[in-house]
Every structure is written in C-alpha cells, then in structure tokens.
XYZ file of C-alpha atoms in Angstrom:
519
model
C 22.826 -11.411 -22.564
C 19.110 -9.761 -21.631
C 18.504 -11.212 -18.236
C 21.458 -11.936 -15.772
C 22.385 -15.487 -16.500
C 22.039 -18.332 -13.888
C 24.756 -20.528 -15.440
C 27.534 -21.621 -13.466
C 30.259 -19.946 -15.787
C 28.513 -16.596 -15.680
C 27.885 -16.722 -12.104
C 31.761 -17.127 -11.402
C 32.840 -14.593 -14.107
C 30.374 -12.435 -11.986
C 32.359 -13.408 -8.686
C 35.642 -12.909 -9.838
C 35.050 -9.308 -11.332
C 33.344 -8.229 -8.050
C 36.286 -9.657 -5.866
C 39.030 -7.711 -7.567
C 39.165 -4.558 -9.331
C 42.082 -5.173 -11.772
C 42.660 -4.536 -15.776
C 43.398 -8.111 -16.390
C 41.523 -11.276 -15.155
C 43.598 -14.469 -15.063
C 42.093 -17.954 -14.676
C 44.454 -21.124 -14.348
C 44.793 -24.605 -14.534
C 47.535 -27.029 -13.535
C 49.253 -29.549 -16.325
C 50.244 -32.775 -14.880
C 53.677 -33.464 -16.329
C 54.575 -37.194 -14.949
C 51.745 -39.334 -17.091
C 49.602 -39.519 -20.045
C 46.981 -37.238 -19.970
C 43.457 -38.758 -19.667
C 40.357 -37.515 -20.954
C 39.326 -35.744 -17.376
C 42.950 -33.970 -17.551
C 41.302 -31.230 -20.428
C 38.551 -30.788 -18.419
C 40.420 -28.155 -15.627
C 40.945 -26.303 -19.323
C 37.547 -26.182 -20.791
C 36.268 -24.954 -17.232
C 38.685 -22.045 -16.728
C 38.787 -21.210 -20.148
C 34.702 -20.400 -20.164
C 35.158 -18.850 -17.115
C 37.779 -16.602 -18.677
C 35.204 -15.982 -21.467
C 32.515 -15.195 -19.190
C 34.897 -12.694 -17.886
C 35.369 -11.228 -21.622
C 31.745 -11.018 -21.763
C 31.280 -8.698 -18.787
C 33.729 -6.092 -21.189
C 37.016 -7.260 -19.057
C 40.095 -8.312 -20.289
C 40.948 -12.058 -19.304
C 43.504 -14.749 -20.217
C 43.649 -18.684 -19.050
C 47.318 -19.774 -17.826
C 48.218 -23.326 -17.993
C 50.888 -24.062 -15.935
C 52.986 -27.215 -16.398
C 53.542 -28.907 -12.842
C 57.183 -29.804 -14.515
C 59.487 -29.350 -11.547
C 57.285 -32.304 -9.557
C 59.190 -35.589 -9.745
C 58.606 -38.886 -11.062
C 56.625 -41.051 -9.051
C 55.122 -43.673 -11.577
C 56.855 -45.065 -14.951
C 53.759 -44.523 -17.147
C 52.467 -47.806 -18.698
C 54.318 -48.138 -22.239
C 57.429 -46.130 -21.285
C 60.341 -48.094 -20.764
C 61.471 -49.631 -17.603
C 64.799 -47.737 -17.669
C 63.017 -44.595 -15.925
C 62.877 -46.735 -13.029
C 66.055 -44.995 -12.161
C 64.684 -41.457 -12.844
C 62.004 -42.154 -9.965
C 61.838 -39.347 -7.790
C 63.570 -36.704 -9.895
C 61.820 -33.874 -11.044
C 60.292 -34.399 -14.602
C 62.037 -31.700 -16.514
C 65.443 -33.029 -15.834
C 64.558 -36.587 -17.211
C 65.560 -37.195 -20.751
C 62.926 -38.104 -23.211
C 63.240 -41.948 -23.452
C 61.431 -41.687 -27.049
C 64.058 -39.252 -28.160
C 61.159 -36.653 -29.823
C 61.575 -33.585 -27.081
C 64.174 -32.434 -24.838
C 62.565 -33.841 -21.371
C 60.391 -36.200 -20.176
C 58.163 -33.247 -19.256
C 57.920 -31.767 -22.378
C 57.076 -35.317 -24.322
C 54.148 -35.763 -21.833
C 52.970 -32.229 -21.387
C 52.962 -31.831 -25.450
C 50.229 -34.670 -25.196
C 47.691 -32.470 -23.202
C 48.658 -29.288 -25.178
C 47.758 -31.056 -28.247
C 44.358 -31.543 -27.205
C 43.792 -28.041 -25.987
C 44.650 -26.681 -29.365
C 41.972 -29.717 -30.876
C 39.503 -28.689 -28.178
C 40.052 -24.954 -29.509
C 41.334 -23.648 -26.313
C 43.358 -20.424 -26.355
C 46.071 -20.467 -23.135
C 49.170 -18.963 -22.170
C 51.831 -21.642 -21.330
C 53.896 -21.187 -18.563
C 56.040 -23.959 -17.172
C 57.337 -24.673 -13.610
C 60.836 -25.506 -14.201
C 61.474 -22.324 -15.847
C 59.112 -19.656 -13.546
C 61.551 -21.178 -10.581
C 64.535 -21.063 -12.081
C 63.873 -17.105 -13.725
C 62.771 -16.136 -10.152
C 59.315 -15.604 -10.498
C 58.145 -17.209 -6.888
C 61.431 -15.976 -5.164
C 59.269 -13.269 -3.217
C 56.584 -16.080 -2.221
C 59.564 -18.898 -1.230
C 61.161 -16.350 1.001
C 57.848 -14.900 2.800
C 56.742 -18.871 3.468
C 59.999 -20.056 4.316
C 60.648 -17.142 6.747
C 57.319 -17.889 8.599
C 57.718 -21.909 7.651
C 56.284 -22.581 11.546
C 53.345 -20.930 10.952
C 52.897 -22.540 7.454
C 52.966 -25.894 9.673
C 50.652 -24.692 12.172
C 48.101 -24.263 9.448
C 48.664 -27.481 7.284
C 48.097 -29.246 10.659
C 44.602 -27.120 11.122
C 43.374 -28.001 7.889
C 45.003 -31.615 7.244
C 46.017 -32.929 10.775
C 49.456 -33.488 9.109
C 52.074 -32.551 11.717
C 54.870 -33.481 8.681
C 55.728 -29.668 8.489
C 55.919 -28.686 12.320
C 59.458 -29.947 12.029
C 60.591 -29.350 8.605
C 60.268 -26.426 6.083
C 57.816 -26.984 3.098
C 60.227 -26.840 0.644
C 61.983 -30.194 -1.736
C 65.237 -28.866 -2.511
C 66.540 -31.119 -5.399
C 69.499 -33.003 -4.243
C 72.684 -31.979 -5.834
C 74.054 -35.363 -5.665
C 71.666 -37.866 -6.864
C 69.122 -34.838 -8.344
C 65.983 -36.590 -6.758
C 63.337 -34.153 -5.267
C 61.174 -36.597 -2.825
C 63.961 -37.407 -0.962
C 65.159 -34.266 0.223
C 64.160 -32.691 3.736
C 64.538 -29.184 4.371
C 65.875 -28.643 7.484
C 66.717 -24.596 7.872
C 66.508 -21.660 6.192
C 68.997 -18.474 6.346
C 67.303 -15.277 5.013
C 70.076 -13.393 4.738
C 71.735 -15.640 2.085
C 68.279 -17.148 0.659
C 69.990 -20.719 1.362
C 68.199 -23.853 2.612
C 69.958 -26.301 4.615
C 68.781 -29.867 3.833
C 69.438 -33.487 3.846
C 68.854 -36.288 1.623
C 67.258 -39.063 3.742
C 63.990 -39.468 3.091
C 62.426 -42.793 1.316
C 59.175 -43.148 -0.213
C 57.607 -46.115 -2.623
C 57.655 -45.090 -6.675
C 56.060 -47.424 -9.062
C 56.742 -49.093 -12.213
C 54.678 -52.026 -14.150
C 52.287 -52.497 -11.078
C 55.058 -52.965 -8.311
C 56.665 -51.074 -5.489
C 59.941 -49.515 -6.365
C 61.524 -48.473 -2.907
C 63.633 -45.018 -3.303
C 66.029 -43.842 -0.750
C 67.787 -40.843 -0.103
C 71.656 -40.755 -0.954
C 72.643 -39.330 2.713
C 74.038 -36.049 1.308
C 73.700 -32.787 3.147
C 74.086 -29.280 2.205
C 72.354 -26.281 0.999
C 70.250 -25.055 -1.774
C 69.274 -21.721 -3.233
C 65.637 -20.874 -3.087
C 65.250 -21.396 -7.129
C 67.111 -24.839 -6.730
C 63.776 -27.029 -5.575
C 60.085 -26.322 -5.097
C 57.602 -25.514 -2.725
C 55.516 -28.230 -1.200
C 52.127 -28.931 -2.848
C 50.481 -27.986 0.381
C 51.914 -24.389 0.064
C 52.834 -23.904 -3.913
C 49.387 -23.117 -4.990
C 49.503 -20.264 -2.851
C 52.642 -18.995 -4.224
C 51.610 -19.318 -7.821
C 48.321 -17.433 -7.348
C 49.841 -14.440 -5.892
C 52.859 -14.595 -8.190
C 50.967 -14.596 -11.578
C 47.929 -13.002 -10.107
C 45.509 -15.667 -10.793
C 41.640 -15.070 -10.008
C 39.882 -18.321 -10.711
C 41.273 -22.102 -10.507
C 38.826 -24.844 -10.603
C 39.525 -28.224 -8.393
C 38.362 -31.777 -8.252
C 37.976 -34.030 -5.190
C 41.372 -35.439 -5.343
C 43.149 -32.259 -4.262
C 40.145 -30.689 -2.198
C 42.482 -30.625 1.292
C 45.521 -29.253 -0.871
C 43.298 -26.408 -2.131
C 41.905 -25.625 1.489
C 45.129 -25.755 2.495
C 46.507 -23.398 0.066
C 43.740 -21.041 0.534
C 44.795 -20.599 4.311
C 48.568 -20.124 3.375
C 47.615 -17.599 0.614
C 45.485 -15.374 2.972
C 47.383 -15.791 6.033
C 50.974 -15.739 5.028
C 50.988 -14.206 1.877
C 48.037 -11.745 2.414
C 46.096 -12.010 -0.872
C 42.723 -13.747 -0.728
C 42.704 -16.880 -2.531
C 41.335 -17.422 -5.977
C 37.371 -18.264 -6.591
C 37.167 -21.843 -7.054
C 34.532 -24.105 -8.618
C 34.461 -27.812 -7.317
C 33.682 -30.629 -9.566
C 33.840 -34.435 -8.725
C 36.265 -36.794 -10.701
C 35.151 -38.971 -13.814
C 35.516 -42.530 -13.377
C 35.887 -45.704 -15.241
C 32.866 -48.363 -16.008
C 33.771 -50.332 -13.300
C 33.688 -47.485 -10.693
C 37.685 -47.198 -10.647
C 39.252 -43.415 -10.938
C 40.744 -42.296 -13.945
C 44.676 -42.617 -13.885
C 47.200 -41.363 -15.865
C 49.957 -43.938 -15.315
C 47.553 -47.022 -16.290
C 48.010 -49.006 -19.654
C 44.883 -48.026 -21.021
C 44.568 -44.256 -20.857
C 41.623 -42.818 -22.484
C 42.774 -39.567 -24.149
C 41.254 -36.636 -25.233
C 42.599 -37.441 -28.733
C 40.911 -40.659 -28.882
C 37.701 -39.228 -27.862
C 38.025 -36.239 -30.602
C 38.918 -39.495 -33.300
C 35.191 -40.591 -32.648
C 33.707 -37.428 -31.537
C 33.245 -33.850 -32.017
C 35.351 -31.251 -29.660
C 32.089 -29.686 -28.508
C 31.131 -32.699 -27.552
C 34.199 -33.384 -25.213
C 33.181 -29.726 -23.892
C 29.509 -30.900 -23.124
C 31.194 -33.279 -21.107
C 33.107 -30.822 -18.705
C 30.487 -28.262 -18.543
C 27.495 -30.055 -17.611
C 26.539 -30.826 -13.864
C 29.995 -30.450 -12.433
C 29.431 -31.328 -8.811
C 28.296 -35.325 -10.189
C 30.644 -38.394 -10.796
C 30.142 -39.676 -14.357
C 31.135 -42.398 -15.943
C 33.315 -41.595 -19.149
C 34.685 -43.964 -21.752
C 33.764 -44.300 -25.542
C 30.357 -45.583 -24.726
C 29.575 -42.080 -23.502
C 30.056 -40.513 -26.671
C 26.474 -41.232 -28.324
C 24.627 -39.583 -25.781
C 26.730 -36.715 -25.656
C 26.877 -36.256 -29.287
C 23.127 -36.555 -29.738
C 22.740 -33.775 -26.846
C 24.774 -31.196 -28.689
C 22.177 -31.745 -31.229
C 19.235 -31.375 -28.977
C 20.642 -28.207 -27.249
C 21.512 -26.678 -31.082
C 17.583 -27.549 -31.604
C 16.559 -25.876 -28.285
C 18.968 -22.765 -29.543
C 17.558 -22.379 -32.817
C 13.884 -22.872 -31.876
C 13.255 -26.135 -33.463
C 13.051 -27.950 -29.793
C 10.243 -26.057 -27.671
C 10.623 -26.026 -23.713
C 8.275 -24.486 -21.697
C 10.052 -24.068 -18.180
C 11.856 -20.409 -18.757
C 14.523 -21.153 -16.564
C 15.359 -24.611 -18.445
C 15.329 -22.765 -21.886
C 17.767 -20.173 -20.485
C 20.154 -22.619 -18.989
C 20.122 -25.180 -22.459
C 20.502 -22.068 -24.468
C 23.575 -20.927 -22.535
C 25.055 -24.364 -22.087
C 24.982 -24.492 -26.212
C 26.394 -21.013 -26.068
C 29.289 -22.305 -24.063
C 29.895 -25.473 -25.713
C 30.654 -23.470 -28.797
C 32.874 -21.173 -26.993
C 30.613 -18.406 -27.780
C 31.501 -18.992 -31.501
C 27.937 -19.733 -32.159
C 26.838 -21.364 -35.659
C 24.405 -19.626 -38.173
C 21.772 -22.319 -37.932
C 21.517 -25.730 -36.063
C 22.265 -27.978 -38.839
C 21.471 -31.313 -39.873
C 21.832 -33.789 -36.936
C 21.131 -37.504 -36.927
C 21.470 -40.015 -33.888
C 24.707 -41.017 -33.794
C 24.045 -44.888 -32.895
C 22.101 -44.867 -36.072
C 24.806 -43.198 -37.791
C 27.078 -46.173 -36.552
C 24.976 -48.778 -37.697
C 24.395 -47.307 -41.226
C 28.272 -46.897 -41.892
C 28.845 -49.982 -40.542
C 27.361 -51.652 -43.101
C 28.483 -50.109 -46.073
C 31.288 -50.320 -48.231
C 34.096 -47.552 -48.165
C 34.164 -46.218 -51.616
C 30.535 -45.542 -51.657
C 29.595 -44.709 -48.116
C 29.280 -40.943 -48.120
C 27.584 -40.935 -50.991
C 24.880 -43.629 -49.456
C 24.595 -41.971 -46.117
C 24.010 -38.514 -47.957
C 21.287 -39.922 -50.169
C 19.874 -41.738 -47.080
C 19.708 -38.676 -44.768
C 18.876 -36.055 -47.346
C 21.789 -33.973 -46.970
C 22.183 -30.834 -48.974
C 25.300 -29.446 -50.654
C 26.093 -26.948 -47.820
C 26.092 -29.555 -44.926
C 28.212 -32.274 -46.934
C 31.417 -30.823 -44.979
C 29.726 -31.497 -41.460
C 28.105 -35.391 -43.209
C 31.800 -35.929 -43.753
C 32.798 -35.456 -40.460
C 29.899 -37.445 -38.557
C 30.268 -40.394 -41.337
C 34.688 -40.348 -40.138
C 33.613 -40.556 -36.542
C 30.940 -43.224 -36.559
C 33.535 -44.924 -39.056
C 35.896 -45.168 -36.440
C 33.566 -46.024 -33.901
C 32.154 -48.890 -35.960
C 35.380 -49.904 -36.042
C 36.087 -50.889 -32.679
C 33.069 -52.752 -31.945
C 30.139 -54.222 -33.466
C 27.135 -52.223 -33.652
C 24.080 -53.721 -31.104
C 21.960 -55.862 -33.650
C 18.422 -54.105 -33.618
C 15.666 -56.366 -32.392
C 13.290 -57.610 -35.006
C 10.558 -59.721 -34.818
C 8.907 -61.300 -37.974
C 5.175 -62.830 -38.666
C 4.731 -65.758 -41.109
C 3.742 -63.088 -43.787
C 6.874 -61.363 -43.355
C 9.322 -64.606 -43.000
C 7.832 -65.676 -46.365
C 7.989 -62.606 -48.124
C 11.490 -62.080 -46.966
C 12.286 -66.096 -48.108
C 11.039 -65.121 -51.263
C 13.552 -62.318 -51.764
C 16.363 -64.213 -50.929
C 15.511 -66.855 -53.549
C 14.624 -63.994 -56.111
C 18.570 -62.812 -55.266
C 20.182 -65.539 -56.275
C 19.446 -63.901 -59.937
C 21.901 -61.415 -61.582
C 19.377 -58.672 -61.287
C 19.915 -54.634 -61.714
C 19.157 -52.329 -59.052
C 16.059 -51.013 -60.946
C 14.855 -54.866 -61.218
C 15.419 -55.348 -57.489
C 13.331 -52.483 -56.464
C 10.348 -53.717 -58.854
C 10.891 -57.051 -57.044
C 10.702 -55.653 -53.752
C 7.368 -53.794 -54.362
C 5.531 -57.007 -56.093
C 6.539 -59.477 -53.212
C 4.957 -56.993 -50.887
C 1.866 -56.723 -52.859
C 1.579 -60.428 -53.247
C 2.095 -61.429 -49.428
C -0.308 -58.605 -48.780
C 2.290 -56.433 -47.227
C 2.349 -52.875 -47.195
C 5.191 -51.849 -49.590
C 6.218 -49.113 -47.399
C 6.107 -51.459 -44.377
C 8.004 -54.235 -46.521
C 11.141 -51.455 -47.598
C 11.197 -50.241 -43.741
C 11.749 -54.237 -42.635
C 14.758 -54.394 -45.558
C 16.281 -51.609 -44.249
C 16.658 -52.234 -40.414
C 17.925 -56.183 -41.165
C 20.503 -54.469 -43.969
C 21.723 -51.330 -42.303
C 19.670 -51.459 -38.797
C 17.902 -48.477 -39.373
C 14.138 -48.234 -40.749
C 15.174 -45.825 -44.147
C 17.953 -45.553 -46.683
C 18.188 -44.892 -50.469
C 16.632 -46.732 -53.109
C 16.741 -50.488 -51.581
C 17.385 -51.998 -55.116
C 20.602 -49.392 -55.408
C 21.706 -50.529 -51.884
C 21.432 -54.099 -52.276
C 23.289 -54.073 -55.435
C 26.020 -52.170 -54.125
C 26.291 -54.530 -51.110
C 26.149 -57.183 -53.097
C 23.103 -59.934 -53.621
C 24.620 -62.535 -51.444
C 25.731 -60.837 -48.289
C 21.966 -59.396 -48.417
C 20.850 -62.843 -48.760
C 22.595 -63.817 -45.577
C 21.298 -60.770 -43.707
C 17.984 -61.919 -44.296
C 18.352 -65.785 -43.501
C 20.137 -64.498 -40.030
C 17.126 -63.108 -39.224
C 14.484 -65.353 -40.684
C-alpha cells in the first residue's frame, strides 16, 4: 500500500500490531456448536481472517483461531432434529450422540457444517475445540485465578451488567456427575489447594423443543468437580480464552455486547492482561426484521448462499458497513453479485471515480473481497438478474452455448461463464423471474400478431430470421428495435443470439405463447 489505508481492517491490523509487540499474532472467532449455522455465523470468521491478512501485510506472522464452543450445553433442539434430543437438553453438546450417526457427537455434526462453509469461502484457520482444551488443561491457570478471586469477579459482573448472580455463586458450571448436565449446577465453593469446586445440581431453566418450552430441573446431586470437569461462565470465559490462547483481536456482535464488556474487565482486572482489540458489528435480520436464528427451521446457511452466488459476494456482505443492521436472504444476492463486478470495474480502471478517498476505499474493499489474491483482470460482467431472466427461458442442453453467444464471451472466460450460469440457473429454479414490463403500441402489436401467425409454419432458423426482418420493414418499424422487443418478450433482456436460431431452439409454439401473453 503506497498510502496509509483507511479501510477498517487495515486500521484494526495497525492497532493490533501497535498494541502488542509479539512474534505471532492471533485473531479469533467462536463457533457455536448448538444449532445449524446461519449465513451470519460465517461473518466472524471472514472479519477476523481479513484482519489476520492485514497483519501479515504489515510483515508480521498471524493466524486465525476458530474456537468451537462445544462444552456449552444444549438449550434448544434445532428444527429438523429428532425430538429424542429433548432428554439431552442442558448437557454439553460434545457429550451428546449425533442423532444422525455420521459424527461422533452432536457438536461435531453441527460444527462440521460451519467448518465446511469456511473452506468453501476460502478461509484458512486453526481449529481449537473447547471440550479438548478444557480436558487437556489449557485453561487451568485462568480457571484457578478466576475462581480464587470469584468474589471480585462477581463484583465486576454486577458493575458491568447489574446482575448479582455471581455475588453468591462461582462463575463456573461443573458437569453434574449424576445427570451429566452443565446448566443445572451451582458452584458453591473452591478448594484452591486441591483444585476442587463444590457444587449442587439444583438449578432449573427453560429449554426449547419444536417451539415449546421444556422445563429442565437439576437432579439434586451434591459433590465436587475438578477444574477440568466443567466450564467457566460466559461472563468470564472469553477472558480466560484470550489470555490462554494469546488472542489479539476478536470481533463481536450486538447480541454479546454485554458479555464482551464483562470479559474485557475480567481480563484486565483479574487476569492482568489487556483484552484484545475488537470490532463491533450489527446483526443481520430476516426480511420481517427478526434476528437470524440457528434453531429455526428456515435457517439460511452459507452453503445455500454459495449454491446461487460466488464466495466473493458472501465475503462482501460481511466486509462492508459493519455498523449497519441489514436484511440478508436470497433476494440480497443479485445486488451483491453486481457490486463485486462494479468494484472490479473500479479496481481495474474501467469505472472512474473522482473522489480519491472513495476510490481508495473501493479498491481496498475489492482486494479484501478476494482475500488479497487478486485476479489478473476484471473479466466479463453481466447483471445477475439479467442472467437469471435469460437462463430461465432456455433449455438445459443449449443453455451455456446460447448464453455464451448472447454475451459474446471469449474462450478464456468460459469457466467463469459456466459458474455464473449455474448460479443463475439454481436461482431461477427457486422462483419465477420477474416479468419485464413492456408497453406495445398498435404497430408493434400488429407486427407481433403477424409473426405469431407465420410461426405456425415449419420454418428453419434462417427463414425465421428473415421473416422477422421483413415484418419489421413492412410495419414501418426499425428492425433493430423489433429484434430488441422480441428478445425482451422471449428471454427478458434486450439482446441475445440470432433470434431465428433462438426461436427454433425454444420452439415456435412456446414463442407464440409468449407473444400472445404480451399482446
């Protein structure tokens, strides 16, 4: 970068490097392991990954840690999962058997979906699993320090959140040795000499299954647990993770703002370490304004996005306007696909922007959308909705050839064309493309009626081409105008391959029906 970049990821990378003088920097994101990951779940990974890339551009070593929260308990049975999971509510998801039998645990089944999405998006990461890290003692030192100072931790939590819960109990959730649950236990004391936590399983909470509440009660067991036989409460766990794993950056959303503020204070005041640099982002919502949810039946996943659009368009969704609440669904895709193309036009100089700051921002955004692995040229572009309209009308066998001829795509761009046609075809299959509005005057209507009559005859493609040209001349229409009108009626855009060839491929009768719908 010739000048200092004002792009948010570069500014964060600079802040991280300025805050710590270390040989290796780590950014982090958490992986929820209790429900089907929605498209927003991949956002933390993309944001943390580009900050890691920004740190590398400053000449430093950096990696992204993806941390699976798989010692968390199950609170809800996700839609689409068997109701037999109700009996597992409250237990750590890493101890619950995968109901589908394809993974060793429920946690591995769920987290594998998000990890698969990361790979498809192109994110490089190091995976750490909470259950394994607790079991092998990664957090031993942090757990002991926090539990030794649990009263101070409780005061900090009250100061930040107003909650008095941890003034009378330790911020640790032992796994009950009797019922196996983690959310029904209450830690009552800590024996620092023997590293044992006294607890009673007497709490209750409302879990959920198929939209109804499921009351989960503790079994009444009393006993003690080792520091590796449970988990820290969320209000202190991030802090332990940040110090133990040496984390220097983590983004967070509005939904965990309070927890992050608590953990920042715990990290500094109890663990004696500065908290990592953060980026705050607003949450994505559904079109009705409701927050995206992992436990609802209509989860919109990253994989669903990438069936109908490029990974770059999904990266763009996460990298622009962090502080703005935005609707995200399949209808968001055309604009983002087109915006990636527009950014490419700016980057390669095909689109001119006079404002230098805006130009620099768009060029840097395009670089991060490509994870700094830049294409050699802009390549061909076509508005996504136009491509959807085009492929929706074409027979499968001839689709690629007709689109290639319509868009005048060169041999070197055939691969990109096929990908885009595949995206648009899947999109077109989910709903009817919007009908292009066409207003016809009397002369145009008569010309179309005449063409419809002629198309009753078994004509070749060349013969149809000549008929269209001659009808236009007879009716006093410009042939170029009449051809554009036909393309709009047949495929929804104002250009295409030779009209005669297109009509014979689609079928004369089908084209006659399309014409009569407009007359």
